[in-house]
XYZ file of C-alpha atoms in Angstrom:
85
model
C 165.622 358.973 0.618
C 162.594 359.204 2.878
C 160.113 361.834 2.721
C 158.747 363.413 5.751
C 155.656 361.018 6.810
C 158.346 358.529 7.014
C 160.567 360.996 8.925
C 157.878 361.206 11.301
C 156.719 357.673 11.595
C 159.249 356.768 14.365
C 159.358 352.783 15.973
C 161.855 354.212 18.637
C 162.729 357.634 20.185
C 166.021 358.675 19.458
C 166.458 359.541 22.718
C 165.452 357.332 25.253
C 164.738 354.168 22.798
C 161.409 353.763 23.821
C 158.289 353.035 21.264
C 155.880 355.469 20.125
C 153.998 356.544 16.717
C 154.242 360.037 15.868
C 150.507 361.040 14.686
C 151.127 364.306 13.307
C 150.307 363.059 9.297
C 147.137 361.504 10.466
C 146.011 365.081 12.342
C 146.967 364.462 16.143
C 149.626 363.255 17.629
C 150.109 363.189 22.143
C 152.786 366.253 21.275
C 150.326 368.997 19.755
C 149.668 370.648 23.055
C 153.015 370.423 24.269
C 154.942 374.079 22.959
C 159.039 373.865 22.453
C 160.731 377.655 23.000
C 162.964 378.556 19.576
C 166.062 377.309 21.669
C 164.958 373.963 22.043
C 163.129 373.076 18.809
C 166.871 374.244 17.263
C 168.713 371.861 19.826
C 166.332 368.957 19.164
C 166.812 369.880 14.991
C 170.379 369.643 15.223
C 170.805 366.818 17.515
C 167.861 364.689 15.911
C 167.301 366.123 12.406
C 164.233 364.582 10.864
C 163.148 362.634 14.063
C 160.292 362.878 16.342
C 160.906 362.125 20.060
C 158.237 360.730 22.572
C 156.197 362.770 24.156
C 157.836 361.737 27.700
C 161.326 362.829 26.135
C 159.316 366.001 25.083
C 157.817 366.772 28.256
C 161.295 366.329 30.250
C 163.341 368.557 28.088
C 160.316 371.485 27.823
C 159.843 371.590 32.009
C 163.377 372.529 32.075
C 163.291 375.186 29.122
C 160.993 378.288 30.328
C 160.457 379.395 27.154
C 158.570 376.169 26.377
C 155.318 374.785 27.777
C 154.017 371.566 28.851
C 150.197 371.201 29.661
C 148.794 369.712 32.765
C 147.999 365.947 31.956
C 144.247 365.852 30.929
C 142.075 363.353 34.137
C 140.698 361.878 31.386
C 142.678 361.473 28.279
C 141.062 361.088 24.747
C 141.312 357.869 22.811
C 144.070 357.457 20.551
C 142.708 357.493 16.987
C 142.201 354.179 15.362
C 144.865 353.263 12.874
C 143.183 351.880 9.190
C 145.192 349.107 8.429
């Protein structure tokens, strides 16, 4: 059984197969400004249940929902947070 950190803690997107962490346990994570409408976070939950996708996958699938939004890329994007070993 895995709980949900582990859920969360993807090596691969189910989607496209691509690497990416999921850093929603340690308080950020690329995906917290992006905002899925009720119709796709459903979709993704049944197709995916228990997996996070990338944020690219993310981004492609909420431009073509309108009830979902995806923010304008920041010019200068923060750091990614250091991982403690």
């Amino acid at each position: 059984m895995t709980d949900a950190r582990e859920a969360r803690d993807n090596a691969a997107c189910p989607r496209c197969g691509g690497g990416f962490h999921c850093g929603a346990d340690e308080g950020w994570c690329a995906c917290f400004g992006t905002r899925l409408g009720e119709g796709l976070k459903r979709e993704l939950a049944e197709r995916w249940p228990d997996r996070c996708l990338c944020l690219r996958c993310l981004s492609e699938l909420a431009r073509d929902d309108p009830d979902s939004h995806v923010p304008a890329s920041p010019k200068n994007p923060p750091d990614p947070p250091l991982l403690d070993g």
